[in-house]
């Protein structure tokens, strides 16, 4: 009888979980990680270009 009760309790606990939910969450986290990396790379490229523009303008003024 106790084993049946435990199985029912376990079934109630896991009823809220869908199959594939963990995989979906991992895929979503991976997608977000890639987007963050892409965004950081784009920001770094913008900063580098801005720095080069300033250096070029400074060099032109010093000519």
PDB file with one MODEL, atoms N, CA, C and O in Angstrom:
MODEL        1
ATOM      1  N   UNK A   1       0.839  -1.195   0.000  1.00  0.00           N
ATOM      2  CA  UNK A   1       0.000   0.000   0.000  1.00  0.00           C
ATOM      3  C   UNK A   1       0.876   1.248   0.000  1.00  0.00           C
ATOM      4  O   UNK A   1       0.579   2.195  -0.727  1.00  0.00           O
ATOM      5  N   UNK A   2       1.939   1.277   0.787  1.00  0.00           N
ATOM      6  CA  UNK A   2       2.808   2.438   0.843  1.00  0.00           C
ATOM      7  C   UNK A   2       3.470   2.713  -0.500  1.00  0.00           C
ATOM      8  O   UNK A   2       3.653   3.865  -0.894  1.00  0.00           O
ATOM      9  N   UNK A   3       3.827   1.634  -1.198  1.00  0.00           N
ATOM     10  CA  UNK A   3       4.468   1.803  -2.506  1.00  0.00           C
ATOM     11  C   UNK A   3       3.505   2.448  -3.495  1.00  0.00           C
ATOM     12  O   UNK A   3       3.905   3.299  -4.290  1.00  0.00           O
ATOM     13  N   UNK A   4       2.230   2.045  -3.448  1.00  0.00           N
ATOM     14  CA  UNK A   4       1.227   2.647  -4.323  1.00  0.00           C
ATOM     15  C   UNK A   4       1.049   4.129  -4.007  1.00  0.00           C
ATOM     16  O   UNK A   4       0.922   4.952  -4.914  1.00  0.00           O
ATOM     17  N   UNK A   5       1.040   4.464  -2.729  1.00  0.00           N
ATOM     18  CA  UNK A   5       0.907   5.869  -2.334  1.00  0.00           C
ATOM     19  C   UNK A   5       2.102   6.682  -2.817  1.00  0.00           C
ATOM     20  O   UNK A   5       1.946   7.804  -3.297  1.00  0.00           O
ATOM     21  N   UNK A   6       3.291   6.111  -2.686  1.00  0.00           N
ATOM     22  CA  UNK A   6       4.495   6.804  -3.147  1.00  0.00           C
ATOM     23  C   UNK A   6       4.449   7.020  -4.656  1.00  0.00           C
ATOM     24  O   UNK A   6       4.832   8.082  -5.148  1.00  0.00           O
ATOM     25  N   UNK A   7       3.982   6.015  -5.387  1.00  0.00           N
ATOM     26  CA  UNK A   7       3.880   6.144  -6.836  1.00  0.00           C
ATOM     27  C   UNK A   7       2.884   7.234  -7.214  1.00  0.00           C
ATOM     28  O   UNK A   7       3.113   7.987  -8.161  1.00  0.00           O
ATOM     29  N   UNK A   8       1.777   7.319  -6.473  1.00  0.00           N
ATOM     30  CA  UNK A   8       0.787   8.358  -6.743  1.00  0.00           C
ATOM     31  C   UNK A   8       1.367   9.740  -6.450  1.00  0.00           C
ATOM     32  O   UNK A   8       1.160  10.684  -7.212  1.00  0.00           O
ATOM     33  N   UNK A   9       2.098   9.848  -5.336  1.00  0.00           N
ATOM     34  CA  UNK A   9       2.726  11.125  -4.997  1.00  0.00           C
ATOM     35  C   UNK A   9       3.733  11.532  -6.068  1.00  0.00           C
ATOM     36  O   UNK A   9       3.785  12.689  -6.484  1.00  0.00           O
ATOM     37  N   UNK A  10       4.528  10.565  -6.503  1.00  0.00           N
ATOM     38  CA  UNK A  10       5.522  10.840  -7.540  1.00  0.00           C
ATOM     39  C   UNK A  10       4.829  11.268  -8.826  1.00  0.00           C
ATOM     40  O   UNK A  10       5.280  12.196  -9.498  1.00  0.00           O
ATOM     41  N   UNK A  11       3.747  10.602  -9.166  1.00  0.00           N
ATOM     42  CA  UNK A  11       3.002  10.950 -10.375  1.00  0.00           C
ATOM     43  C   UNK A  11       2.467  12.379 -10.275  1.00  0.00           C
ATOM     44  O   UNK A  11       2.485  13.115 -11.262  1.00  0.00           O
ATOM     45  N   UNK A  12       1.994  12.774  -9.100  1.00  0.00           N
ATOM     46  CA  UNK A  12       1.491  14.137  -8.915  1.00  0.00           C
ATOM     47  C   UNK A  12       2.616  15.163  -9.084  1.00  0.00           C
ATOM     48  O   UNK A  12       2.425  16.217  -9.690  1.00  0.00           O
ATOM     49  N   UNK A  13       3.786  14.835  -8.541  1.00  0.00           N
ATOM     50  CA  UNK A  13       4.918  15.760  -8.622  1.00  0.00           C
ATOM     51  C   UNK A  13       5.343  15.965 -10.074  1.00  0.00           C
ATOM     52  O   UNK A  13       5.583  17.093 -10.504  1.00  0.00           O
ATOM     53  N   UNK A  14       5.435  14.868 -10.825  1.00  0.00           N
ATOM     54  CA  UNK A  14       5.948  14.955 -12.191  1.00  0.00           C
ATOM     55  C   UNK A  14       4.879  15.296 -13.223  1.00  0.00           C
ATOM     56  O   UNK A  14       5.195  15.482 -14.398  1.00  0.00           O
ATOM     57  N   UNK A  15       3.630  15.379 -12.804  1.00  0.00           N
ATOM     58  CA  UNK A  15       2.552  15.672 -13.748  1.00  0.00           C
ATOM     59  C   UNK A  15       2.737  17.046 -14.398  1.00  0.00           C
ATOM     60  O   UNK A  15       2.361  17.238 -15.555  1.00  0.00           O
ATOM     61  N   UNK A  16       3.306  17.988 -13.673  1.00  0.00           N
ATOM     62  CA  UNK A  16       3.497  19.336 -14.196  1.00  0.00           C
ATOM     63  C   UNK A  16       4.623  19.456 -15.203  1.00  0.00           C
ATOM     64  O   UNK A  16       4.730  20.471 -15.892  1.00  0.00           O
ATOM     65  N   UNK A  17       5.466  18.435 -15.300  1.00  0.00           N
ATOM     66  CA  UNK A  17       6.601  18.492 -16.224  1.00  0.00           C
ATOM     67  C   UNK A  17       6.224  17.876 -17.558  1.00  0.00           C
ATOM     68  O   UNK A  17       5.594  16.820 -17.604  1.00  0.00           O
ATOM     69  N   UNK A  18       6.610  18.533 -18.645  1.00  0.00           N
ATOM     70  CA  UNK A  18       6.372  17.978 -19.974  1.00  0.00           C
ATOM     71  C   UNK A  18       7.629  17.262 -20.443  1.00  0.00           C
ATOM     72  O   UNK A  18       8.738  17.667 -20.092  1.00  0.00           O
ATOM     73  N   UNK A  19       7.476  16.223 -21.215  1.00  0.00           N
ATOM     74  CA  UNK A  19       8.660  15.596 -21.815  1.00  0.00           C
ATOM     75  C   UNK A  19       9.334  16.589 -22.760  1.00  0.00           C
ATOM     76  O   UNK A  19       8.654  17.302 -23.497  1.00  0.00           O
ATOM     77  N   UNK A  20      10.655  16.639 -22.741  1.00  0.00           N
ATOM     78  CA  UNK A  20      11.376  17.540 -23.629  1.00  0.00           C
ATOM     79  C   UNK A  20      11.553  18.938 -23.081  1.00  0.00           C
ATOM     80  O   UNK A  20      12.225  19.758 -23.707  1.00  0.00           O
ATOM     81  N   UNK A  21      10.979  19.234 -21.951  1.00  0.00           N
ATOM     82  CA  UNK A  21      11.061  20.581 -21.374  1.00  0.00           C
ATOM     83  C   UNK A  21      12.505  20.949 -21.046  1.00  0.00           C
ATOM     84  O   UNK A  21      12.932  22.072 -21.313  1.00  0.00           O
ATOM     85  N   UNK A  22      13.261  20.014 -20.469  1.00  0.00           N
ATOM     86  CA  UNK A  22      14.647  20.289 -20.109  1.00  0.00           C
ATOM     87  C   UNK A  22      15.474  20.564 -21.357  1.00  0.00           C
ATOM     88  O   UNK A  22      16.288  21.487 -21.378  1.00  0.00           O
ATOM     89  N   UNK A  23      15.264  19.764 -22.390  1.00  0.00           N
ATOM     90  CA  UNK A  23      15.991  19.949 -23.645  1.00  0.00           C
ATOM     91  C   UNK A  23      15.654  21.312 -24.245  1.00  0.00           C
ATOM     92  O   UNK A  23      16.538  22.022 -24.724  1.00  0.00           O
ATOM     93  N   UNK A  24      14.394  21.666 -24.216  1.00  0.00           N
ATOM     94  CA  UNK A  24      13.972  22.957 -24.745  1.00  0.00           C
ATOM     95  C   UNK A  24      14.631  24.087 -23.969  1.00  0.00           C
ATOM     96  O   UNK A  24      15.077  25.073 -24.555  1.00  0.00           O
ATOM     97  N   UNK A  25      14.690  23.944 -22.659  1.00  0.00           N
ATOM     98  CA  UNK A  25      15.310  24.980 -21.843  1.00  0.00           C
ATOM     99  C   UNK A  25      16.792  25.102 -22.168  1.00  0.00           C
ATOM    100  O   UNK A  25      17.321  26.211 -22.249  1.00  0.00           O
ATOM    101  N   UNK A  26      17.469  23.965 -22.356  1.00  0.00           N
ATOM    102  CA  UNK A  26      18.890  24.002 -22.703  1.00  0.00           C
ATOM    103  C   UNK A  26      19.081  24.675 -24.050  1.00  0.00           C
ATOM    104  O   UNK A  26      19.978  25.502 -24.211  1.00  0.00           O
ATOM    105  N   UNK A  27      18.236  24.322 -25.026  1.00  0.00           N
ATOM    106  CA  UNK A  27      18.349  24.932 -26.350  1.00  0.00           C
ATOM    107  C   UNK A  27      18.100  26.435 -26.275  1.00  0.00           C
ATOM    108  O   UNK A  27      18.775  27.213 -26.949  1.00  0.00           O
ATOM    109  N   UNK A  28      17.137  26.839 -25.462  1.00  0.00           N
ATOM    110  CA  UNK A  28      16.846  28.262 -25.297  1.00  0.00           C
ATOM    111  C   UNK A  28      18.033  28.974 -24.649  1.00  0.00           C
ATOM    112  O   UNK A  28      18.407  30.067 -25.075  1.00  0.00           O
ATOM    113  N   UNK A  29      18.626  28.360 -23.621  1.00  0.00           N
ATOM    114  CA  UNK A  29      19.787  28.978 -22.965  1.00  0.00           C
ATOM    115  C   UNK A  29      20.960  29.070 -23.937  1.00  0.00           C
ATOM    116  O   UNK A  29      21.684  30.066 -23.941  1.00  0.00           O
ATOM    117  N   UNK A  30      21.149  28.055 -24.749  1.00  0.00           N
ATOM    118  CA  UNK A  30      22.245  28.062 -25.728  1.00  0.00           C
ATOM    119  C   UNK A  30      22.028  29.172 -26.760  1.00  0.00           C
ATOM    120  O   UNK A  30      22.972  29.865 -27.139  1.00  0.00           O
ATOM    121  N   UNK A  31      20.784  29.336 -27.211  1.00  0.00           N
ATOM    122  CA  UNK A  31      20.463  30.391 -28.177  1.00  0.00           C
ATOM    123  C   UNK A  31      20.741  31.762 -27.563  1.00  0.00           C
ATOM    124  O   UNK A  31      21.311  32.635 -28.217  1.00  0.00           O
ATOM    125  N   UNK A  32      20.340  31.945 -26.314  1.00  0.00           N
ATOM    126  CA  UNK A  32      20.585  33.222 -25.641  1.00  0.00           C
ATOM    127  C   UNK A  32      22.076  33.475 -25.463  1.00  0.00           C
ATOM    128  O   UNK A  32      22.539  34.607 -25.606  1.00  0.00           O
ATOM    129  N   UNK A  33      22.828  32.421 -25.151  1.00  0.00           N
ATOM    130  CA  UNK A  33      24.280  32.562 -24.985  1.00  0.00           C
ATOM    131  C   UNK A  33      24.920  33.003 -26.304  1.00  0.00           C
ATOM    132  O   UNK A  33      25.789  33.874 -26.322  1.00  0.00           O
ATOM    133  N   UNK A  34      24.483  32.394 -27.399  1.00  0.00           N
ATOM    134  CA  UNK A  34      25.026  32.774 -28.716  1.00  0.00           C
ATOM    135  C   UNK A  34      24.674  34.215 -29.057  1.00  0.00           C
ATOM    136  O   UNK A  34      25.511  34.955 -29.573  1.00  0.00           O
ATOM    137  N   UNK A  35      23.441  34.613 -28.773  1.00  0.00           N
ATOM    138  CA  UNK A  35      23.030  35.995 -29.031  1.00  0.00           C
ATOM    139  C   UNK A  35      23.858  36.966 -28.199  1.00  0.00           C
ATOM    140  O   UNK A  35      24.263  38.015 -28.699  1.00  0.00           O
ATOM    141  N   UNK A  36      24.114  36.630 -26.936  1.00  0.00           N
ATOM    142  CA  UNK A  36      24.935  37.489 -26.077  1.00  0.00           C
ATOM    143  C   UNK A  36      26.349  37.612 -26.623  1.00  0.00           C
ATOM    144  O   UNK A  36      26.911  38.707 -26.655  1.00  0.00           O
ATOM    145  N   UNK A  37      26.929  36.488 -27.055  1.00  0.00           N
ATOM    146  CA  UNK A  37      28.281  36.525 -27.625  1.00  0.00           C
ATOM    147  C   UNK A  37      28.312  37.391 -28.877  1.00  0.00           C
ATOM    148  O   UNK A  37      29.242  38.173 -29.077  1.00  0.00           O
ATOM    149  N   UNK A  38      27.291  37.248 -29.720  1.00  0.00           N
ATOM    150  CA  UNK A  38      27.219  38.036 -30.957  1.00  0.00           C
ATOM    151  C   UNK A  38      27.102  39.522 -30.628  1.00  0.00           C
ATOM    152  O   UNK A  38      27.772  40.355 -31.238  1.00  0.00           O
ATOM    153  N   UNK A  39      26.250  39.846 -29.663  1.00  0.00           N
ATOM    154  CA  UNK A  39      26.048  41.243 -29.271  1.00  0.00           C
ATOM    155  C   UNK A  39      27.346  41.834 -28.714  1.00  0.00           C
ATOM    156  O   UNK A  39      27.702  42.966 -29.038  1.00  0.00           O
ATOM    157  N   UNK A  40      28.051  41.067 -27.877  1.00  0.00           N
ATOM    158  CA  UNK A  40      29.312  41.550 -27.312  1.00  0.00           C
ATOM    159  C   UNK A  40      30.349  41.765 -28.402  1.00  0.00           C
ATOM    160  O   UNK A  40      31.093  42.745 -28.368  1.00  0.00           O
ATOM    161  N   UNK A  41      30.404  40.857 -29.371  1.00  0.00           N
ATOM    162  CA  UNK A  41      31.358  40.997 -30.474  1.00  0.00           C
ATOM    163  C   UNK A  41      31.035  42.239 -31.301  1.00  0.00           C
ATOM    164  O   UNK A  41      31.943  42.962 -31.711  1.00  0.00           O
ATOM    165  N   UNK A  42      29.757  42.490 -31.546  1.00  0.00           N
ATOM    166  CA  UNK A  42      29.356  43.678 -32.305  1.00  0.00           C
ATOM    167  C   UNK A  42      29.704  44.952 -31.542  1.00  0.00           C
ATOM    168  O   UNK A  42      30.192  45.914 -32.135  1.00  0.00           O
ATOM    169  N   UNK A  43      29.458  44.966 -30.235  1.00  0.00           N
ATOM    170  CA  UNK A  43      29.794  46.144 -29.429  1.00  0.00           C
ATOM    171  C   UNK A  43      31.297  46.389 -29.435  1.00  0.00           C
ATOM    172  O   UNK A  43      31.742  47.531 -29.553  1.00  0.00           O
ATOM    173  N   UNK A  44      32.076  45.328 -29.307  1.00  0.00           N
ATOM    174  CA  UNK A  44      33.539  45.454 -29.325  1.00  0.00           C
ATOM    175  C   UNK A  44      34.009  45.989 -30.675  1.00  0.00           C
ATOM    176  O   UNK A  44      34.907  46.829 -30.731  1.00  0.00           O
ATOM    177  N   UNK A  45      33.412  45.510 -31.754  1.00  0.00           N
ATOM    178  CA  UNK A  45      33.779  45.995 -33.088  1.00  0.00           C
ATOM    179  C   UNK A  45      33.448  47.482 -33.215  1.00  0.00           C
ATOM    180  O   UNK A  45      34.244  48.245 -33.763  1.00  0.00           O
ATOM    181  N   UNK A  46      32.292  47.900 -32.719  1.00  0.00           N
ATOM    182  CA  UNK A  46      31.925  49.325 -32.773  1.00  0.00           C
ATOM    183  C   UNK A  46      32.915  50.167 -31.974  1.00  0.00           C
ATOM    184  O   UNK A  46      33.346  51.226 -32.430  1.00  0.00           O
ATOM    185  N   UNK A  47      33.277  49.690 -30.770  1.00  0.00           N
ATOM    186  CA  UNK A  47      34.246  50.431 -29.951  1.00  0.00           C
ATOM    187  C   UNK A  47      35.595  50.536 -30.657  1.00  0.00           C
ATOM    188  O   UNK A  47      36.227  51.592 -30.643  1.00  0.00           O
ATOM    189  N   UNK A  48      36.031  49.445 -31.268  1.00  0.00           N
ATOM    190  CA  UNK A  48      37.319  49.431 -31.953  1.00  0.00           C
ATOM    191  C   UNK A  48      37.313  50.397 -33.141  1.00  0.00           C
ATOM    192  O   UNK A  48      38.283  51.125 -33.355  1.00  0.00           O
ATOM    193  N   UNK A  49      36.225  50.404 -33.910  1.00  0.00           N
ATOM    194  CA  UNK A  49      36.113  51.318 -35.050  1.00  0.00           C
ATOM    195  C   UNK A  49      36.111  52.761 -34.565  1.00  0.00           C
ATOM    196  O   UNK A  49      36.772  53.619 -35.151  1.00  0.00           O
ATOM    197  N   UNK A  50      35.369  53.029 -33.495  1.00  0.00           N
ATOM    198  CA  UNK A  50      35.320  54.393 -32.944  1.00  0.00           C
ATOM    199  C   UNK A  50      36.704  54.831 -32.474  1.00  0.00           C
ATOM    200  O   UNK A  50      37.103  55.974 -32.697  1.00  0.00           O
ATOM    201  N   UNK A  51      37.425  53.938 -31.832  1.00  0.00           N
ATOM    202  CA  UNK A  51      38.778  54.245 -31.361  1.00  0.00           C
ATOM    203  C   UNK A  51      39.703  54.540 -32.544  1.00  0.00           C
ATOM    204  O   UNK A  51      40.509  55.469 -32.493  1.00  0.00           O
ATOM    205  N   UNK A  52      39.580  53.739 -33.611  1.00  0.00           N
ATOM    206  CA  UNK A  52      40.400  53.964 -34.807  1.00  0.00           C
ATOM    207  C   UNK A  52      40.067  55.300 -35.459  1.00  0.00           C
ATOM    208  O   UNK A  52      40.964  56.004 -35.924  1.00  0.00           O
ATOM    209  N   UNK A  53      38.787  55.655 -35.495  1.00  0.00           N
ATOM    210  CA  UNK A  53      38.380  56.945 -36.065  1.00  0.00           C
ATOM    211  C   UNK A  53      38.998  58.093 -35.275  1.00  0.00           C
ATOM    212  O   UNK A  53      39.506  59.052 -35.857  1.00  0.00           O
ATOM    213  N   UNK A  54      38.954  57.992 -33.943  1.00  0.00           N
ATOM    214  CA  UNK A  54      39.531  59.045 -33.107  1.00  0.00           C
ATOM    215  C   UNK A  54      41.034  59.140 -33.326  1.00  0.00           C
ATOM    216  O   UNK A  54      41.581  60.239 -33.422  1.00  0.00           O
ATOM    217  N   UNK A  55      41.706  57.988 -33.404  1.00  0.00           N
ATOM    218  CA  UNK A  55      43.153  57.989 -33.622  1.00  0.00           C
ATOM    219  C   UNK A  55      43.486  58.585 -34.984  1.00  0.00           C
ATOM    220  O   UNK A  55      44.459  59.329 -35.110  1.00  0.00           O
ATOM    221  N   UNK A  56      42.699  58.273 -35.995  1.00  0.00           N
ATOM    222  CA  UNK A  56      42.929  58.812 -37.334  1.00  0.00           C
ATOM    223  C   UNK A  56      42.720  60.327 -37.338  1.00  0.00           C
ATOM    224  O   UNK A  56      43.513  61.065 -37.922  1.00  0.00           O
ATOM    225  N   UNK A  57      41.651  60.785 -36.683  1.00  0.00           N
ATOM    226  CA  UNK A  57      41.383  62.224 -36.620  1.00  0.00           C
ATOM    227  C   UNK A  57      42.510  62.938 -35.875  1.00  0.00           C
ATOM    228  O   UNK A  57      42.919  64.027 -36.277  1.00  0.00           O
ATOM    229  N   UNK A  58      43.011  62.345 -34.805  1.00  0.00           N
ATOM    230  CA  UNK A  58      44.118  62.931 -34.047  1.00  0.00           C
ATOM    231  C   UNK A  58      45.377  62.994 -34.909  1.00  0.00           C
ATOM    232  O   UNK A  58      46.082  64.003 -34.903  1.00  0.00           O
ATOM    233  N   UNK A  59      45.659  61.936 -35.639  1.00  0.00           N
ATOM    234  CA  UNK A  59      46.839  61.912 -36.509  1.00  0.00           C
ATOM    235  C   UNK A  59      46.713  62.964 -37.607  1.00  0.00           C
ATOM    236  O   UNK A  59      47.701  63.602 -37.969  1.00  0.00           O
ATOM    237  N   UNK A  60      45.526  63.146 -38.128  1.00  0.00           N
ATOM    238  CA  UNK A  60      45.305  64.138 -39.186  1.00  0.00           C
ATOM    239  C   UNK A  60      45.526  65.547 -38.634  1.00  0.00           C
ATOM    240  O   UNK A  60      46.091  66.401 -39.317  1.00  0.00           O
ATOM    241  N   UNK A  61      45.078  65.790 -37.391  1.00  0.00           N
ATOM    242  CA  UNK A  61      45.286  67.109 -36.786  1.00  0.00           C
ATOM    243  C   UNK A  61      46.765  67.387 -36.553  1.00  0.00           C
ATOM    244  O   UNK A  61      47.205  68.533 -36.637  1.00  0.00           O
ATOM    245  N   UNK A  62      47.525  66.348 -36.261  1.00  0.00           N
ATOM    246  CA  UNK A  62      48.945  66.526 -35.965  1.00  0.00           C
ATOM    247  C   UNK A  62      49.810  66.649 -37.217  1.00  0.00           C
ATOM    248  O   UNK A  62      51.013  66.882 -37.099  1.00  0.00           O
ATOM    249  N   UNK A  63      49.243  66.502 -38.398  1.00  0.00           N
ATOM    250  CA  UNK A  63      50.041  66.614 -39.630  1.00  0.00           C
ATOM    251  C   UNK A  63      50.406  68.050 -39.911  1.00  0.00           C
ATOM    252  O   UNK A  63      51.075  68.334 -40.905  1.00  0.00           O
TER     253      UNK A  63
ENDMDL
END
